[in-house]
């Protein structure tokens, strides 16, 4: 006898959590891509600066190889930026939750408003 197929329905909170989680993943990827792109652009600038002085030495060629994939990284960076922007538009803004202190004391921490005397020994 076969088992019935499982069905899953996401609640509104789960949908928002999934969007937020994916946005965090894209934000982390964007940070990595920007760091790699910065290194590639720096290598390209160094190669352009050193080429007139040293010619096409192996070190200069190595710097140019590092900079070769800068265009692909810039494309990925732009794409991730658009994804993050779109997710920011879709994720609803949620209000901050302010939970009162469990003792009933005011949030400011005013010791004069606390009930009862404080005994110090």
Tab-separated table of N, CA and C in Angstrom:
chain	number	residue	atom	x	y	z
A	1	UNK	N	0.839	-1.166	0.000
A	1	UNK	CA	0.000	0.000	0.000
A	1	UNK	C	0.894	1.243	0.000
A	2	UNK	N	0.805	2.094	-1.027
A	2	UNK	CA	1.675	3.283	-1.096
A	2	UNK	C	1.238	4.350	-0.096
A	3	UNK	N	2.220	5.085	0.362
A	3	UNK	CA	1.954	6.188	1.284
A	3	UNK	C	1.447	7.407	0.515
A	4	UNK	N	0.667	8.202	1.197
A	4	UNK	CA	0.149	9.418	0.590
A	4	UNK	C	1.288	10.432	0.418
A	5	UNK	N	1.286	11.173	-0.655
A	5	UNK	CA	2.345	12.176	-0.838
A	5	UNK	C	2.230	13.293	0.199
A	6	UNK	N	3.385	13.777	0.597
A	6	UNK	CA	3.436	14.871	1.565
A	6	UNK	C	3.213	16.199	0.852
A	7	UNK	N	2.488	17.071	1.494
A	7	UNK	CA	2.300	18.420	0.971
A	7	UNK	C	2.748	19.417	2.026
A	8	UNK	N	3.346	20.474	1.572
A	8	UNK	CA	3.866	21.499	2.480
A	8	UNK	C	3.339	22.850	2.018
A	9	UNK	N	2.875	23.627	2.966
A	9	UNK	CA	2.418	24.981	2.700
A	9	UNK	C	3.169	25.924	3.629
A	10	UNK	N	3.763	26.955	3.050
A	10	UNK	CA	4.509	27.916	3.852
A	10	UNK	C	3.573	28.961	4.445
A	11	UNK	N	3.803	29.275	5.697
A	11	UNK	CA	3.050	30.365	6.320
A	11	UNK	C	3.652	31.693	5.867
A	12	UNK	N	2.987	32.783	6.166
A	12	UNK	CA	3.505	34.093	5.780
A	12	UNK	C	4.853	34.371	6.446
A	13	UNK	N	4.988	33.964	7.698
A	13	UNK	CA	6.253	34.151	8.410
A	13	UNK	C	7.387	33.346	7.790
A	14	UNK	N	7.098	32.128	7.346
A	14	UNK	CA	8.118	31.305	6.706
A	14	UNK	C	8.524	31.885	5.357
A	15	UNK	N	7.563	32.461	4.638
A	15	UNK	CA	7.886	33.081	3.356
A	15	UNK	C	8.825	34.267	3.557
A	16	UNK	N	8.522	35.105	4.547
A	16	UNK	CA	9.366	36.260	4.828
A	16	UNK	C	10.741	35.815	5.305
A	17	UNK	N	10.793	34.775	6.141
A	17	UNK	CA	12.080	34.267	6.625
A	17	UNK	C	12.925	33.737	5.473
A	18	UNK	N	12.293	33.069	4.506
A	18	UNK	CA	13.023	32.559	3.351
A	18	UNK	C	13.587	33.705	2.517
A	19	UNK	N	12.805	34.762	2.329
A	19	UNK	CA	13.286	35.918	1.580
A	19	UNK	C	14.460	36.582	2.301
A	20	UNK	N	14.351	36.737	3.618
A	20	UNK	CA	15.429	37.348	4.391
A	20	UNK	C	16.697	36.503	4.362
A	21	UNK	N	16.526	35.197	4.461
A	21	UNK	CA	17.683	34.290	4.447
A	21	UNK	C	18.397	34.376	3.099
A	22	UNK	N	17.630	34.404	2.010
A	22	UNK	CA	18.226	34.488	0.680
A	22	UNK	C	18.916	35.844	0.485
A	23	UNK	N	18.330	36.902	1.049
A	23	UNK	CA	18.967	38.207	0.951
A	23	UNK	C	20.309	38.216	1.670
A	24	UNK	N	20.388	37.567	2.823
A	24	UNK	CA	21.653	37.479	3.557
A	24	UNK	C	22.699	36.717	2.755
A	25	UNK	N	22.270	35.648	2.070
A	25	UNK	CA	23.201	34.873	1.237
A	25	UNK	C	23.733	35.746	0.108
A	26	UNK	N	22.837	36.483	-0.559
A	26	UNK	CA	23.262	37.360	-1.643
A	26	UNK	C	24.166	38.479	-1.136
A	27	UNK	N	23.878	39.004	0.049
A	27	UNK	CA	24.714	40.065	0.620
A	27	UNK	C	26.119	39.538	0.901
A	28	UNK	N	26.222	38.314	1.414
A	28	UNK	CA	27.535	37.722	1.676
A	28	UNK	C	28.291	37.488	0.370
A	29	UNK	N	27.595	37.000	-0.665
A	29	UNK	CA	28.225	36.788	-1.964
A	29	UNK	C	28.702	38.114	-2.549
A	30	UNK	N	27.893	39.155	-2.375
A	30	UNK	CA	28.263	40.470	-2.893
A	30	UNK	C	29.533	40.980	-2.217
A	31	UNK	N	29.660	40.762	-0.926
A	31	UNK	CA	30.861	41.204	-0.217
A	31	UNK	C	32.101	40.474	-0.743
A	32	UNK	N	31.966	39.173	-0.999
A	32	UNK	CA	33.096	38.395	-1.518
A	32	UNK	C	33.461	38.855	-2.921
A	33	UNK	N	32.457	39.041	-3.768
A	33	UNK	CA	32.695	39.469	-5.145
A	33	UNK	C	33.351	40.850	-5.172
A	34	UNK	N	32.888	41.764	-4.305
A	34	UNK	CA	33.475	43.102	-4.281
A	34	UNK	C	34.932	43.064	-3.829
A	35	UNK	N	35.257	42.194	-2.884
A	35	UNK	CA	36.648	42.064	-2.450
A	35	UNK	C	37.511	41.510	-3.582
A	36	UNK	N	37.025	40.469	-4.262
A	36	UNK	CA	37.780	39.885	-5.377
A	36	UNK	C	37.908	40.879	-6.532
A	37	UNK	N	36.839	41.624	-6.801
A	37	UNK	CA	36.880	42.609	-7.870
A	37	UNK	C	37.864	43.729	-7.532
A	38	UNK	N	37.891	44.144	-6.290
A	38	UNK	CA	38.861	45.160	-5.872
A	38	UNK	C	40.294	44.700	-6.079
A	39	UNK	N	40.565	43.437	-5.732
A	39	UNK	CA	41.910	42.892	-5.935
A	39	UNK	C	42.243	42.817	-7.424
A	40	UNK	N	41.272	42.412	-8.244
A	40	UNK	CA	41.504	42.304	-9.680
A	40	UNK	C	41.767	43.673	-10.296
A	41	UNK	N	40.997	44.678	-9.896
A	41	UNK	CA	41.200	46.027	-10.430
A	41	UNK	C	42.532	46.614	-9.965
A	42	UNK	N	42.926	46.291	-8.736
A	42	UNK	CA	44.217	46.736	-8.235
A	42	UNK	C	45.344	46.086	-9.033
A	43	UNK	N	45.223	44.799	-9.319
A	43	UNK	CA	46.233	44.095	-10.111
A	43	UNK	C	46.319	44.691	-11.512
A	44	UNK	N	45.178	45.035	-12.088
A	44	UNK	CA	45.161	45.637	-13.415
A	44	UNK	C	45.852	47.003	-13.399
A	45	UNK	N	45.567	47.800	-12.393
A	45	UNK	CA	46.194	49.115	-12.283
A	45	UNK	C	47.701	48.991	-12.079
A	46	UNK	N	48.123	48.029	-11.263
A	46	UNK	CA	49.557	47.818	-11.054
A	46	UNK	C	50.233	47.370	-12.340
A	47	UNK	N	49.583	46.498	-13.092
A	47	UNK	CA	50.157	46.019	-14.351
A	47	UNK	C	50.304	47.171	-15.349
A	48	UNK	N	49.293	48.020	-15.424
A	48	UNK	CA	49.365	49.165	-16.335
A	48	UNK	C	50.471	50.138	-15.907
A	49	UNK	N	50.652	50.287	-14.600
A	49	UNK	CA	51.691	51.178	-14.105
A	49	UNK	C	53.085	50.602	-14.350
A	50	UNK	N	53.255	49.308	-14.123
A	50	UNK	CA	54.577	48.689	-14.222
A	50	UNK	C	55.004	48.377	-15.651
A	51	UNK	N	54.066	48.209	-16.568
A	51	UNK	CA	54.397	47.807	-17.940
A	51	UNK	C	55.361	48.780	-18.634
A	52	UNK	N	55.189	50.095	-18.524
A	52	UNK	CA	56.153	50.983	-19.193
A	52	UNK	C	57.566	50.886	-18.620
A	53	UNK	N	57.673	50.538	-17.342
A	53	UNK	CA	58.992	50.463	-16.715
A	53	UNK	C	59.659	49.106	-16.918
A	54	UNK	N	58.869	48.037	-16.823
A	54	UNK	CA	59.453	46.695	-16.845
A	54	UNK	C	59.183	45.930	-18.137
A	55	UNK	N	58.260	46.400	-18.931
A	55	UNK	CA	57.890	45.652	-20.133
A	55	UNK	C	56.985	44.492	-19.739
A	56	UNK	N	56.962	43.490	-20.568
A	56	UNK	CA	56.091	42.331	-20.322
A	56	UNK	C	56.862	41.228	-19.590
A	57	UNK	N	57.263	41.529	-18.400
A	57	UNK	CA	57.931	40.543	-17.558
A	57	UNK	C	56.896	39.562	-17.021
A	58	UNK	N	57.315	38.387	-16.543
A	58	UNK	CA	56.358	37.402	-16.013
A	58	UNK	C	55.500	37.936	-14.870
A	59	UNK	N	56.060	38.805	-14.067
A	59	UNK	CA	55.290	39.364	-12.960
A	59	UNK	C	54.160	40.259	-13.462
A	60	UNK	N	54.431	41.023	-14.491
A	60	UNK	CA	53.418	41.907	-15.063
A	60	UNK	C	52.346	41.068	-15.746
A	61	UNK	N	52.758	40.028	-16.446
A	61	UNK	CA	51.795	39.127	-17.092
A	61	UNK	C	50.900	38.448	-16.060
A	62	UNK	N	51.480	38.086	-14.920
A	62	UNK	CA	50.698	37.457	-13.851
A	62	UNK	C	49.646	38.429	-13.309
A	63	UNK	N	50.021	39.694	-13.165
A	63	UNK	CA	49.055	40.698	-12.704
A	63	UNK	C	47.926	40.869	-13.714
A	64	UNK	N	48.258	40.815	-14.999
A	64	UNK	CA	47.224	40.947	-16.032
A	64	UNK	C	46.294	39.744	-16.042
A	65	UNK	N	46.809	38.561	-15.724
A	65	UNK	CA	45.957	37.366	-15.664
A	65	UNK	C	44.967	37.465	-14.512
A	66	UNK	N	45.410	38.039	-13.398
A	66	UNK	CA	44.507	38.211	-12.267
A	66	UNK	C	43.367	39.161	-12.619
A	67	UNK	N	43.657	40.131	-13.466
A	67	UNK	CA	42.658	41.130	-13.823
A	67	UNK	C	41.768	40.683	-14.984
A	68	UNK	N	42.035	39.533	-15.569
A	68	UNK	CA	41.309	39.104	-16.765
A	68	UNK	C	39.819	38.866	-16.498
A	69	UNK	N	39.462	38.387	-15.326
A	69	UNK	CA	38.055	38.071	-15.055
A	69	UNK	C	37.316	39.194	-14.328
A	70	UNK	N	37.853	40.396	-14.377
A	70	UNK	CA	37.217	41.531	-13.702
A	70	UNK	C	35.861	41.856	-14.322
A	71	UNK	N	35.728	41.724	-15.629
A	71	UNK	CA	34.454	42.035	-16.283
A	71	UNK	C	33.363	41.063	-15.847
A	72	UNK	N	33.697	39.777	-15.734
A	72	UNK	CA	32.714	38.782	-15.291
A	72	UNK	C	32.303	39.039	-13.844
A	73	UNK	N	33.247	39.432	-13.022
A	73	UNK	CA	32.927	39.722	-11.621
A	73	UNK	C	32.076	40.983	-11.504
A	74	UNK	N	32.329	41.965	-12.340
A	74	UNK	CA	31.512	43.178	-12.313
A	74	UNK	C	30.083	42.869	-12.753
A	75	UNK	N	29.926	41.993	-13.738
A	75	UNK	CA	28.587	41.590	-14.173
A	75	UNK	C	27.852	40.879	-13.046
A	76	UNK	N	28.531	39.958	-12.363
A	76	UNK	CA	27.924	39.246	-11.240
A	76	UNK	C	27.590	40.219	-10.112
A	77	UNK	N	28.445	41.204	-9.879
A	77	UNK	CA	28.208	42.200	-8.830
A	77	UNK	C	26.946	43.003	-9.131
A	78	UNK	N	26.798	43.432	-10.379
A	78	UNK	CA	25.602	44.181	-10.770
A	78	UNK	C	24.348	43.326	-10.619
A	79	UNK	N	24.449	42.067	-11.002
A	79	UNK	CA	23.313	41.153	-10.904
A	79	UNK	C	22.903	40.943	-9.442
A	80	UNK	N	23.883	40.731	-8.567
A	80	UNK	CA	23.585	40.565	-7.145
A	80	UNK	C	22.974	41.836	-6.563
A	81	UNK	N	23.456	42.983	-6.991
A	81	UNK	CA	22.877	44.238	-6.523
A	81	UNK	C	21.414	44.372	-6.908
A	82	UNK	N	21.073	43.957	-8.128
A	82	UNK	CA	19.678	44.009	-8.570
A	82	UNK	C	18.812	43.027	-7.779
A	83	UNK	N	19.353	41.841	-7.489
A	83	UNK	CA	18.604	40.859	-6.702
A	83	UNK	C	18.337	41.384	-5.287
A	84	UNK	N	19.341	41.962	-4.673
A	84	UNK	CA	19.185	42.492	-3.319
A	84	UNK	C	18.188	43.644	-3.320
A	85	UNK	N	18.269	44.505	-4.328
A	85	UNK	CA	17.325	45.621	-4.426
A	85	UNK	C	15.895	45.108	-4.570
A	86	UNK	N	15.713	44.076	-5.366
A	86	UNK	CA	14.379	43.504	-5.565
A	86	UNK	C	13.866	42.864	-4.268
A	87	UNK	N	14.725	42.147	-3.569
A	87	UNK	CA	14.312	41.537	-2.305
A	87	UNK	C	13.967	42.613	-1.275
A	88	UNK	N	14.698	43.723	-1.271
A	88	UNK	CA	14.379	44.808	-0.348
A	88	UNK	C	13.001	45.397	-0.634
A	89	UNK	N	12.598	45.396	-1.903
A	89	UNK	CA	11.278	45.894	-2.258
A	89	UNK	C	10.176	44.931	-1.828
A	90	UNK	N	10.472	43.630	-1.844
A	90	UNK	CA	9.458	42.611	-1.571
A	90	UNK	C	9.297	42.347	-0.081
A	91	UNK	N	10.396	42.358	0.658
A	91	UNK	CA	10.343	42.053	2.092
A	91	UNK	C	9.625	43.189	2.801
A	92	UNK	N	8.535	42.888	3.507
A	92	UNK	CA	7.792	43.957	4.180
A	92	UNK	C	8.564	44.487	5.388
A	93	UNK	N	8.403	45.772	5.619
A	93	UNK	CA	9.037	46.383	6.787
A	93	UNK	C	8.274	45.952	8.037
A	94	UNK	N	8.999	45.526	9.034
A	94	UNK	CA	8.369	45.077	10.272
A	94	UNK	C	8.711	46.046	11.389
A	95	UNK	N	7.746	46.237	12.266
A	95	UNK	CA	7.940	47.153	13.376
A	95	UNK	C	8.850	46.520	14.432
A	96	UNK	N	9.587	47.392	15.128
A	96	UNK	CA	10.414	46.925	16.227
A	96	UNK	C	9.523	46.481	17.377
A	97	UNK	N	9.938	45.418	18.040
A	97	UNK	CA	9.186	44.911	19.181
A	97	UNK	C	9.857	45.405	20.449
A	98	UNK	N	9.095	46.083	21.296
A	98	UNK	CA	9.599	46.580	22.571
A	98	UNK	C	8.943	45.779	23.683
A	99	UNK	N	9.729	44.954	24.338
A	99	UNK	CA	9.225	44.102	25.403
A	99	UNK	C	9.544	44.768	26.730
A	100	UNK	N	8.543	44.929	27.610
A	100	UNK	CA	8.818	45.552	28.901
A	100	UNK	C	9.667	44.629	29.776
A	101	UNK	N	10.367	45.245	30.703
A	101	UNK	CA	11.187	44.473	31.631
A	101	UNK	C	10.292	43.584	32.489
A	102	UNK	N	10.744	42.407	32.874
A	102	UNK	CA	9.897	41.502	33.635
A	102	UNK	C	9.560	41.993	35.038
A	103	UNK	N	10.329	42.899	35.588
A	103	UNK	CA	10.049	43.377	36.950
A	103	UNK	C	9.018	44.481	36.956
A	104	UNK	N	8.642	44.972	35.839
A	104	UNK	CA	7.695	46.065	35.773
A	104	UNK	C	8.356	47.411	35.942
A	105	UNK	N	9.676	47.439	36.037
A	105	UNK	CA	10.411	48.692	36.182
A	105	UNK	C	10.414	49.412	34.843
A	106	UNK	N	10.526	50.731	34.844
A	106	UNK	CA	10.571	51.456	33.584
A	106	UNK	C	11.824	51.101	32.791
A	107	UNK	N	11.736	51.233	31.479
A	107	UNK	CA	12.833	50.836	30.606
A	107	UNK	C	14.071	51.692	30.796
A	108	UNK	N	13.918	52.894	31.331
A	108	UNK	CA	15.058	53.784	31.528
A	108	UNK	C	15.996	53.317	32.618
A	109	UNK	N	15.566	52.439	33.468
A	109	UNK	CA	16.407	51.930	34.542
A	109	UNK	C	16.521	52.879	35.712
A	110	UNK	N	15.532	53.724	35.912
A	110	UNK	CA	15.543	54.687	37.018
A	110	UNK	C	15.400	53.926	38.331
A	111	UNK	N	16.433	53.982	39.164
A	111	UNK	CA	16.407	53.207	40.404
A	111	UNK	C	15.442	53.800	41.431
A	112	UNK	N	15.110	55.083	41.317
A	112	UNK	CA	14.205	55.708	42.278
A	112	UNK	C	12.775	55.217	42.078
A	113	UNK	N	12.456	54.718	40.898
A	113	UNK	CA	11.088	54.277	40.620
A	113	UNK	C	10.869	52.808	40.972
A	114	UNK	N	11.873	52.117	41.408
A	114	UNK	CA	11.725	50.701	41.753
A	114	UNK	C	10.994	50.572	43.086
A	115	UNK	N	10.093	49.629	43.169
A	115	UNK	CA	9.349	49.465	44.420
A	115	UNK	C	10.208	48.802	45.501
A	116	UNK	N	9.977	49.236	46.734
A	116	UNK	CA	10.621	48.601	47.886
A	116	UNK	C	12.036	49.095	48.125
A	117	UNK	N	12.455	49.028	49.371
A	117	UNK	CA	13.821	49.477	49.690
A	117	UNK	C	14.847	48.413	49.296
A	118	UNK	N	16.035	48.873	49.053
A	118	UNK	CA	17.136	47.969	48.738
A	118	UNK	C	18.004	47.879	49.975
A	119	UNK	N	18.179	46.684	50.457
A	119	UNK	CA	19.008	46.478	51.649
A	119	UNK	C	20.383	45.998	51.213
A	120	UNK	N	21.373	46.643	51.723
A	120	UNK	CA	22.739	46.261	51.403
A	120	UNK	C	23.428	45.869	52.696
A	121	UNK	N	24.063	44.748	52.679
A	121	UNK	CA	24.742	44.243	53.872
A	121	UNK	C	26.216	44.207	53.673
